[in-house]
CSV table of C-alpha atoms in Angstrom, one decimal:
chain,number,residue,atom,x,y,z
A,19,MET,CA,-10.0,-22.7,37.3
A,20,LYS,CA,-13.2,-21.0,38.6
A,21,LYS,CA,-11.4,-20.0,41.8
A,22,ASN,CA,-8.5,-18.4,39.7
A,23,ILE,CA,-11.0,-16.5,37.6
A,24,CYS,CA,-12.9,-15.2,40.7
A,25,LEU,CA,-9.6,-14.3,42.4
A,26,MET,CA,-8.4,-12.4,39.4
A,27,LEU,CA,-11.8,-10.6,39.1
A,28,VAL,CA,-11.6,-9.6,42.8
A,29,MET,CA,-8.1,-8.3,42.4
A,30,LEU,CA,-8.9,-6.4,39.2
A,31,LEU,CA,-11.9,-4.7,41.0
A,32,ALA,CA,-9.7,-3.8,44.0
A,33,VAL,CA,-7.0,-2.2,41.8
A,34,ALA,CA,-9.5,-0.5,39.5
A,35,GLY,CA,-11.2,1.1,42.5
A,36,CYS,CA,-8.0,2.6,43.8
A,37,GLU,CA,-7.3,6.2,42.8
A,38,THR,CA,-3.9,7.7,43.3
A,39,MET,CA,-3.5,11.3,44.3
A,40,PRO,CA,-1.4,13.4,42.0
A,41,LYS,CA,1.8,14.7,43.5
A,42,GLN,CA,2.6,18.4,44.0
A,43,THR,CA,5.6,19.2,41.7
A,44,LYS,CA,6.5,22.7,42.7
A,45,SER,CA,8.0,23.9,46.0
A,46,ALA,CA,6.1,26.3,48.2
A,47,LEU,CA,8.3,29.2,47.1
A,48,GLU,CA,7.8,28.4,43.4
A,49,LEU,CA,4.1,28.1,43.9
A,50,GLN,CA,4.0,31.5,45.7
A,51,SER,CA,5.9,33.2,42.9
A,52,ILE,CA,3.3,32.1,40.2
A,53,GLN,CA,0.4,32.9,42.5
A,54,SER,CA,1.4,36.5,43.4
A,55,LYS,CA,1.5,39.8,41.5
A,56,GLU,CA,1.9,43.4,42.4
A,57,PHE,CA,-0.2,46.2,40.9
A,58,GLU,CA,0.1,49.9,41.0
A,59,THR,CA,-3.2,50.7,42.7
A,60,SER,CA,-4.8,50.9,46.1
A,61,LYS,CA,-5.9,47.8,48.0
A,62,LYS,CA,-9.5,48.9,47.6
A,63,VAL,CA,-9.3,49.0,43.8
A,64,ALA,CA,-7.4,45.7,43.6
A,65,PHE,CA,-9.8,44.0,46.0
A,66,ALA,CA,-12.8,45.1,43.8
A,67,ALA,CA,-11.1,44.0,40.6
A,68,VAL,CA,-10.2,40.5,42.0
A,69,LEU,CA,-13.8,40.1,43.3
A,70,SER,CA,-15.2,41.0,39.9
A,71,VAL,CA,-12.9,38.7,38.0
A,72,LEU,CA,-13.8,35.7,40.2
A,73,GLN,CA,-17.5,36.4,39.6
A,74,ASP,CA,-16.9,37.0,35.9
A,75,VAL,CA,-15.3,33.6,35.4
A,76,GLY,CA,-18.1,31.8,37.2
A,77,TYR,CA,-17.0,31.5,40.8
A,78,THR,CA,-19.4,31.9,43.7
A,79,VAL,CA,-18.0,34.2,46.3
A,80,LEU,CA,-18.3,32.6,49.7
A,81,SER,CA,-16.8,35.4,51.7
A,82,ALA,CA,-15.1,38.8,51.1
A,83,ASN,CA,-13.6,41.2,53.7
A,84,LEU,CA,-11.9,44.4,52.5
A,85,ASP,CA,-10.3,45.0,56.0
A,86,THR,CA,-8.5,41.6,56.0
A,87,GLY,CA,-8.1,41.5,52.2
A,88,LEU,CA,-9.4,38.0,52.0
A,89,ILE,CA,-11.8,36.6,49.4
A,90,THR,CA,-12.9,32.9,49.3
A,91,ALA,CA,-14.8,31.5,46.3
A,92,LYS,CA,-15.8,28.2,44.7
A,93,SER,CA,-16.3,27.1,41.1
A,94,PRO,CA,-19.5,25.3,40.1
A,95,THR,CA,-19.4,21.7,41.1
A,96,LYS,CA,-19.1,19.1,38.3
A,97,ALA,CA,-20.9,15.8,39.3
A,98,GLY,CA,-20.0,12.6,37.6
A,99,PHE,CA,-19.7,8.8,38.0
A,100,GLN,CA,-16.7,6.5,37.8
A,101,LEU,CA,-17.1,2.8,37.4
A,102,PHE,CA,-16.0,0.9,40.6
A,103,VAL,CA,-15.6,4.3,42.4
A,104,GLY,CA,-19.1,5.7,42.5
A,105,GLN,CA,-20.2,9.3,42.4
A,106,THR,CA,-17.6,12.0,41.9
A,107,MET,CA,-17.8,15.7,42.7
A,108,GLU,CA,-15.2,18.1,41.4
A,109,ASP,CA,-14.7,21.8,41.9
A,110,ILE,CA,-12.0,24.5,42.3
A,111,LYS,CA,-11.7,26.5,45.5
A,112,ALA,CA,-10.1,29.9,45.3
A,113,THR,CA,-8.7,32.2,47.9
A,114,ALA,CA,-7.3,35.6,47.3
A,115,PHE,CA,-5.3,37.8,49.6
A,116,ILE,CA,-4.9,41.4,48.8
A,117,GLU,CA,-2.5,43.6,50.8
A,118,GLU,CA,-1.3,47.2,50.4
A,119,ILE,CA,2.5,47.2,50.3
A,120,VAL,CA,2.9,51.0,50.1
A,121,THR,CA,0.5,53.8,49.1
A,122,ASN,CA,-1.0,52.9,45.7
A,123,ARG,CA,0.8,49.6,45.5
A,124,ALA,CA,-1.1,46.3,46.2
A,125,LYS,CA,0.1,42.7,46.2
A,126,VAL,CA,-2.5,40.1,45.1
A,127,ARG,CA,-2.0,36.4,45.9
A,128,ILE,CA,-4.5,34.0,44.4
A,129,ASN,CA,-4.5,30.3,45.4
A,130,LEU,CA,-6.5,27.8,43.3
A,131,VAL,CA,-7.0,24.3,44.7
A,132,SER,CA,-8.6,21.4,42.7
A,133,SER,CA,-10.9,19.4,44.9
A,134,LYS,CA,-12.3,15.9,44.1
A,135,GLU,CA,-14.6,13.9,46.3
A,136,THR,CA,-15.9,10.4,45.7
A,137,SER,CA,-18.8,8.6,47.3
A,138,SER,CA,-20.0,5.0,46.7
A,139,GLY,CA,-23.4,3.6,47.4
A,140,HIS,CA,-21.9,1.7,50.3
A,141,GLY,CA,-21.1,4.7,52.4
A,142,MET,CA,-17.4,4.9,51.4
A,143,LYS,CA,-16.0,8.4,50.8
A,144,GLY,CA,-12.7,9.6,49.6
A,145,GLY,CA,-11.2,12.6,48.0
A,146,TYR,CA,-8.2,14.9,47.7
A,147,GLU,CA,-7.3,18.5,47.2
A,148,MET,CA,-4.3,19.6,45.1
A,149,PRO,CA,-3.0,23.1,44.3
A,150,ILE,CA,-3.3,24.1,40.7
A,151,GLU,CA,0.3,24.7,39.6
A,152,THR,CA,-0.2,25.8,35.9
A,153,PRO,CA,1.4,29.3,35.6
A,154,GLU,CA,-0.7,30.2,32.5
A,155,ILE,CA,-3.9,30.0,34.6
A,156,TYR,CA,-2.6,32.5,37.1
A,157,GLN,CA,-1.2,34.7,34.3
A,158,ASP,CA,-4.7,34.8,32.7
A,159,ILE,CA,-6.4,35.7,36.0
A,160,PHE,CA,-3.8,38.4,36.7
A,161,ALA,CA,-4.3,39.9,33.2
A,162,LYS,CA,-8.0,40.1,33.8
A,163,VAL,CA,-7.4,41.7,37.2
A,164,GLN,CA,-5.1,44.3,35.5
A,165,GLN,CA,-7.9,45.1,33.0
A,166,GLY,CA,-10.3,45.5,35.9
A,167,ILE,CA,-7.9,47.8,37.7
A,168,PHE,CA,-7.4,49.8,34.5
A,169,VAL,CA,-11.2,50.2,34.0
A,170,ARG,CA,-11.8,51.2,37.7
A,171,LYS,CA,-8.9,53.8,37.7
A,172,ASN,CA,-10.1,55.4,34.5
A,173,THR,CA,-13.8,55.7,35.5
A,174,GLN,CA,-13.2,57.4,38.9
């Protein structure tokens, strides 16, 4: 009887410690369509607007290069603890690519990736990264970028 209880406890701990990675549900093309938007403005103005929006919503800009049109940023890290897993660290990584399509027309693509890392006291590490696929999140960001572009165009 004691062996059965111990065996069940070990199995329960093994299963409880396992974390499954969520599956990506959208195709690459579907994801690209919700992550991209065109604006009637120059690349320079769109770049500045995207940079400002990322900072306004709390992201730390890690790199930004107007020539390449690439911005990388990271949200504040949320630390936590999960029973049987250990310490957890969660954040969102953002990349933005801004390109000029034609004069005064820029395309912005923003990619958000949820990142989760786990670490136990025994040196075991794990984690995963998953693209954020919620269209409303991108629509909200693009609305803020549009506002930023409007302000910049009307103050020049």
